[in-house]
PDB file of C-alpha atoms in Angstrom:
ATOM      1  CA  UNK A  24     151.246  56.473 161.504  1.00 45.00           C
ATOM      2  CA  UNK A  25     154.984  57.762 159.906  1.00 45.00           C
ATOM      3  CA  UNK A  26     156.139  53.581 159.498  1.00 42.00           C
ATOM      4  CA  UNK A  27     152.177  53.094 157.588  1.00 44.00           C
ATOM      5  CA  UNK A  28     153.445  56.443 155.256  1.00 42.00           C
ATOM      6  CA  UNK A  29     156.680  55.085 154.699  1.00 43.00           C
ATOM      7  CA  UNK A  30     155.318  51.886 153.261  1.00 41.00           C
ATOM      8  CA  UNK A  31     152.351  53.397 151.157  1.00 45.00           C
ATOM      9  CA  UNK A  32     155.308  56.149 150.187  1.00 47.00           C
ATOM     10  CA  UNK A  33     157.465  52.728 149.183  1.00 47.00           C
ATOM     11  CA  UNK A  34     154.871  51.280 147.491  1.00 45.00           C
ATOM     12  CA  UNK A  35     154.323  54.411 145.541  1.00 49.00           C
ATOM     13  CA  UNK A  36     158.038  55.429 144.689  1.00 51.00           C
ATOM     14  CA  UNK A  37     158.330  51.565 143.857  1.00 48.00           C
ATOM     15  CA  UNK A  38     155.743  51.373 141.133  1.00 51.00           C
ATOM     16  CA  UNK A  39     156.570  54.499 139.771  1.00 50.00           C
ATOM     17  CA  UNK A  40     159.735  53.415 139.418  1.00 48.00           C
ATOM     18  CA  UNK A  41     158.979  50.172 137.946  1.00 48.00           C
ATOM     19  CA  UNK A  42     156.451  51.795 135.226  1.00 47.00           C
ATOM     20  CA  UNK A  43     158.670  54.881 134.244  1.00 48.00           C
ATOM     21  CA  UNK A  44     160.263  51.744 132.062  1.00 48.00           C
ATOM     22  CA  UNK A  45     159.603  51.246 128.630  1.00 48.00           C
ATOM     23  CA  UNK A  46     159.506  47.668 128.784  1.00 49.00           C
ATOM     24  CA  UNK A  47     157.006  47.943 131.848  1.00 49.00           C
ATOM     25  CA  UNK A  48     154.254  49.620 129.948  1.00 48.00           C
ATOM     26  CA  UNK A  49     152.459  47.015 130.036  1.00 46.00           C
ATOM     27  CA  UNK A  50     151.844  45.976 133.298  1.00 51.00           C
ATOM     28  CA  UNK A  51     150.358  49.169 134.541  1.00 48.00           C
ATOM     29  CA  UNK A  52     148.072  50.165 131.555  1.00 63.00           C
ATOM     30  CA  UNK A  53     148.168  53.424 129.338  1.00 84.00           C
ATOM     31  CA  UNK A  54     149.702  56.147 130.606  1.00 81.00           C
ATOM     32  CA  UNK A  55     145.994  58.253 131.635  1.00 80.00           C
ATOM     33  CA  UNK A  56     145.610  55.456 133.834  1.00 86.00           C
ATOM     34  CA  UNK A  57     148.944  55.605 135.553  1.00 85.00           C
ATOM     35  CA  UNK A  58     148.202  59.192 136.126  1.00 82.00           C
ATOM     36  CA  UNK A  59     145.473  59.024 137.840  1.00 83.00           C
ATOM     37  CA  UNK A  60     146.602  56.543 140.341  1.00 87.00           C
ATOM     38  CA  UNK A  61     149.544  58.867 141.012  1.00 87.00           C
ATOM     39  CA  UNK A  62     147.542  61.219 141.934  1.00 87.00           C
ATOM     40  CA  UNK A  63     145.196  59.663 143.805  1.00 87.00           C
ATOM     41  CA  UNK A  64     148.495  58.482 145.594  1.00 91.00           C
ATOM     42  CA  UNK A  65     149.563  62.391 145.980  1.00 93.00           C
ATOM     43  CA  UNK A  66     146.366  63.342 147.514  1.00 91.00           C
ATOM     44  CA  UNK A  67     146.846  60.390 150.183  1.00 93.00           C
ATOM     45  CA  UNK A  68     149.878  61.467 150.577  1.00 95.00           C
ATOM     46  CA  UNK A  69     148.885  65.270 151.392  1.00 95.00           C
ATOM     47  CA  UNK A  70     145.874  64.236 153.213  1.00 94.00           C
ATOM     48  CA  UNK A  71     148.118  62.229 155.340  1.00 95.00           C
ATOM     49  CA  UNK A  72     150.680  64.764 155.764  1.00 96.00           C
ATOM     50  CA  UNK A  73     147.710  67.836 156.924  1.00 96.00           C
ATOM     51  CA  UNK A  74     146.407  64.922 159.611  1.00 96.00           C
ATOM     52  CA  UNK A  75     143.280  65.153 158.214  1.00 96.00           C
ATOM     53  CA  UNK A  76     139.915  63.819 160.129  1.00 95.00           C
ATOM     54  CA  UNK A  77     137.999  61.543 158.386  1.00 93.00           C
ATOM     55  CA  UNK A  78     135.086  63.890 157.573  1.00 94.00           C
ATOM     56  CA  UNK A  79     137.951  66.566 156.105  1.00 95.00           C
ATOM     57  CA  UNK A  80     139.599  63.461 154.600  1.00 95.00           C
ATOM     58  CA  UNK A  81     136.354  62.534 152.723  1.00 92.00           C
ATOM     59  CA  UNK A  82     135.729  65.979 151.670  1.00 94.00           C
ATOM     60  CA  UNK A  83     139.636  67.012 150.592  1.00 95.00           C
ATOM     61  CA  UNK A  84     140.591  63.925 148.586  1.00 94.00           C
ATOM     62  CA  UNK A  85     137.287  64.635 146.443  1.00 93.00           C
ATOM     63  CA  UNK A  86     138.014  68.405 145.677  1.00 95.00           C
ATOM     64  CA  UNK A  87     142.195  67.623 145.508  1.00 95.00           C
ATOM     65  CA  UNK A  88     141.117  65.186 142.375  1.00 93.00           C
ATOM     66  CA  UNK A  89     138.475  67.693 140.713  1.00 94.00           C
ATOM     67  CA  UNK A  90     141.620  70.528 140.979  1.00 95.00           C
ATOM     68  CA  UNK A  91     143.999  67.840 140.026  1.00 92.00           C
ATOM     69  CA  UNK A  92     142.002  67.056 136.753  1.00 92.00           C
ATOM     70  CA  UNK A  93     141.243  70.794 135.693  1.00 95.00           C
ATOM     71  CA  UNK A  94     145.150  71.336 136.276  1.00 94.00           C
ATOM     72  CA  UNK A  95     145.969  68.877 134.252  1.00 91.00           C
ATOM     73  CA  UNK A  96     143.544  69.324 131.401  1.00 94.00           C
ATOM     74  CA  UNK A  97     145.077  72.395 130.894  1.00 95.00           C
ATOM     75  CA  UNK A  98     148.572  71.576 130.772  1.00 94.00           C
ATOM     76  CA  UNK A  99     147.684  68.684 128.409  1.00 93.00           C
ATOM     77  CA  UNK A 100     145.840  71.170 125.818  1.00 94.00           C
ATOM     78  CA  UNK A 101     148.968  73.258 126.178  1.00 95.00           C
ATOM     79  CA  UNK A 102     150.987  69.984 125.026  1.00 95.00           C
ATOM     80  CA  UNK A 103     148.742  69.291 122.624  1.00 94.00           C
ATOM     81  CA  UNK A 104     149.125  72.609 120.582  1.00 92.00           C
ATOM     82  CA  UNK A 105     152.910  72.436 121.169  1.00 94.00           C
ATOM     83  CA  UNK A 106     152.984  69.292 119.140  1.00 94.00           C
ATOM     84  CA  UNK A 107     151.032  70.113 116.509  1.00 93.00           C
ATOM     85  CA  UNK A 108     152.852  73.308 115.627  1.00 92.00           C
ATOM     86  CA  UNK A 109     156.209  71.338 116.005  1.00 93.00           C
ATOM     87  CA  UNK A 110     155.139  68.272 113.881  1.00 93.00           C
ATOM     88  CA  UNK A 111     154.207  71.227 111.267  1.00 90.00           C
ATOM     89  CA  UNK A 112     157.612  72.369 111.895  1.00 91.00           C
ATOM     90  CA  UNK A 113     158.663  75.179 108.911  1.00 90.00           C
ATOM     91  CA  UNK A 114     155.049  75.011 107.914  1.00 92.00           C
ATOM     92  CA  UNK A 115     153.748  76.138 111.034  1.00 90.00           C
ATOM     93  CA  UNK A 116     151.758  79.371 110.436  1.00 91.00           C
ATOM     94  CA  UNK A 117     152.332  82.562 112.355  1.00 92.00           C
ATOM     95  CA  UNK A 118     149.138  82.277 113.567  1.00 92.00           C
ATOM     96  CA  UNK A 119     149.350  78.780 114.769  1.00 91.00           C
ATOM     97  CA  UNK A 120     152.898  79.539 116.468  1.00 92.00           C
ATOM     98  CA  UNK A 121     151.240  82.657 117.886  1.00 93.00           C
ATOM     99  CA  UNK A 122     148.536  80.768 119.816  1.00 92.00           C
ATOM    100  CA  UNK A 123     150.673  77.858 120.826  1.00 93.00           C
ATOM    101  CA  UNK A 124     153.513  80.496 122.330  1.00 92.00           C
ATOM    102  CA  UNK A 125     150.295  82.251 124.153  1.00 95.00           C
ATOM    103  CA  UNK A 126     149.144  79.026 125.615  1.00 94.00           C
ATOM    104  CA  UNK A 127     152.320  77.920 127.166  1.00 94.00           C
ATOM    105  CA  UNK A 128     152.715  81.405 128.326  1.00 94.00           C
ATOM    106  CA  UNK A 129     149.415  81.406 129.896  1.00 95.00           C
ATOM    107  CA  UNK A 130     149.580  78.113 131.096  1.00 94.00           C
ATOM    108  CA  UNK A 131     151.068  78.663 134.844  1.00 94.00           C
ATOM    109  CA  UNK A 132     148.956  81.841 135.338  1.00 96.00           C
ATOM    110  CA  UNK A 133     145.650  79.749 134.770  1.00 96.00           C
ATOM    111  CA  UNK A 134     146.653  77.141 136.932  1.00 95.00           C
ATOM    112  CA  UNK A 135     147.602  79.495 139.468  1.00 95.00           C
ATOM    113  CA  UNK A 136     143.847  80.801 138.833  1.00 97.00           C
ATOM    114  CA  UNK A 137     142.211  77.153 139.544  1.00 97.00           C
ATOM    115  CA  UNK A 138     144.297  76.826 142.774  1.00 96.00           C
ATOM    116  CA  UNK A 139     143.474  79.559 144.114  1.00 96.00           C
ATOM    117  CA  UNK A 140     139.548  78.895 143.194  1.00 97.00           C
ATOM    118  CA  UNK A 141     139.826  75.346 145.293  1.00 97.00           C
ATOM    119  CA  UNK A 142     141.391  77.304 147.832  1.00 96.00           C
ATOM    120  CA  UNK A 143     138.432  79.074 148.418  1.00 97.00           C
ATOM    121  CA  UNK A 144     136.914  75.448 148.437  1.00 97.00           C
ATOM    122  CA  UNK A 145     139.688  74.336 150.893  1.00 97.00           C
ATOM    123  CA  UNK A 146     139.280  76.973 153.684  1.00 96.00           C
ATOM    124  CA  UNK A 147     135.789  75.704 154.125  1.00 96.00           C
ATOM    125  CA  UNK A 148     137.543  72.245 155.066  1.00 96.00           C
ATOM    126  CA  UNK A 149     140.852  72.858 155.760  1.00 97.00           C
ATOM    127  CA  UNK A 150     141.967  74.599 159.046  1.00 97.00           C
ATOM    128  CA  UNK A 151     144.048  77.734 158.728  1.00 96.00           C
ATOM    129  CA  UNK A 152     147.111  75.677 159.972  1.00 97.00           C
ATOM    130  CA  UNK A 153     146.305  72.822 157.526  1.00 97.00           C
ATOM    131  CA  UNK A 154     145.899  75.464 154.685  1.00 96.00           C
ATOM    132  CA  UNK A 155     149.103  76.644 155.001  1.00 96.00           C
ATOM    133  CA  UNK A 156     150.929  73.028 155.518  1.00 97.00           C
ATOM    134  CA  UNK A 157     149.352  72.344 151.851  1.00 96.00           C
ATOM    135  CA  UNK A 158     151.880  73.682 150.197  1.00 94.00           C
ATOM    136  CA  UNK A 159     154.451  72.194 152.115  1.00 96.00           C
ATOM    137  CA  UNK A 160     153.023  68.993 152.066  1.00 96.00           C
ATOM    138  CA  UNK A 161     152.801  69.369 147.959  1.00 95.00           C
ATOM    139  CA  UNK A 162     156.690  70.019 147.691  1.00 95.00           C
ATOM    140  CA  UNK A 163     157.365  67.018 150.028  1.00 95.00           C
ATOM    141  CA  UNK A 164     155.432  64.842 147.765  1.00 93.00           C
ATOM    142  CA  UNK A 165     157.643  66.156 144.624  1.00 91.00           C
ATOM    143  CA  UNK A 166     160.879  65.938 146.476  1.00 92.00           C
ATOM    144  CA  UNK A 167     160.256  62.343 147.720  1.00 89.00           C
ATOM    145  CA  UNK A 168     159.263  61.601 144.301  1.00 86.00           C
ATOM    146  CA  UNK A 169     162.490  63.429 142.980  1.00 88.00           C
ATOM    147  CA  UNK A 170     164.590  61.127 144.993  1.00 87.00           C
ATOM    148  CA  UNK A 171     163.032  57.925 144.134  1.00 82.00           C
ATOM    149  CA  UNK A 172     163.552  58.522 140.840  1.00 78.00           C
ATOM    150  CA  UNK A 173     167.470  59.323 141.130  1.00 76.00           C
ATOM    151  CA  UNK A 174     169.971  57.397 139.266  1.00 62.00           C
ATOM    152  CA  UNK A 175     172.592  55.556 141.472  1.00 63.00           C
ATOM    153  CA  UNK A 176     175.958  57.659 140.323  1.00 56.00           C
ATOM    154  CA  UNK A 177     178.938  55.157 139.354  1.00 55.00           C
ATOM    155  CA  UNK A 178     182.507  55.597 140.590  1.00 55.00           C
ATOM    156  CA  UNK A 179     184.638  56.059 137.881  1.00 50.00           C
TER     157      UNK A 179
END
């Protein structure tokens, strides 16, 4: 089971790797696309981690997504207003800045608000013990992702 997660954790950290490149855009599509495939990857990963049954697995990977997607629908509005006020730059109204400043500091307390919906969702799934090894399992995707993406350091 761990040498199968190393290799689909390779083959992840790999790819990544290889389309965080400029030049590799095109080999792996726009950049929606590569987003969803990492986190399709991310809830294998977790779903791997919590030693999930098959029936959980079925059940999990489904709602992960659908929390996945509302997460990130919000942070991309967020973006989206943060750009438009800064391409406006000095014309920017007051108004505009307002509700762009509100948005991004909103942004982590609504998120916080959809997890803890789909953990309502989760506890009908998830045992208590897997429940509480989400988390964990979360923050070992992000650090192994973290140090894939480190830069060998040069001797000077």
């Amino acid at each position: 089971m761990k040498i199968r997660l190393f290799f689909f954790l390779s083959l992840v950290i790999t790819s990544m790797c290889a389309s965080a490149h400029p030049q590799n855009k095109h080999q792996h599509g726009d950049r929606a696309e590569w987003f969803k495939e990492m986190s399709r990857y991310k809830a294998e990963f977790i779903a791997s981690e919590l030693n999930l049954s098959n029936e959980q697995k079925q059940s999990f990977l489904q709602l992960y997504q659908d929390m996945e997607n509302s997460s990130s629908k919000l942070a991309r509005e967020t973006r989206k207003l943060e750009k438009e006020v800064k391409k406006k730059g000095d014309s920017a109204t007051d108004a505009e800045l307002e509700k762009a400043a509100e948005a991004r500091a909103s942004l982590k307390s609504k998120q916080g608000a959809i997890e803890k919906e789909y953990f309502q969702k989760f506890k009908k799934i998830l045992t208590s013990e897997q429940l509480f090894k989400l988390g964990d399992a979360e923050k070992e995707f992000a650090r192994k992702l973290m140090e894939s993406n480190r830069q060998p350091k040069f001797k000077r």
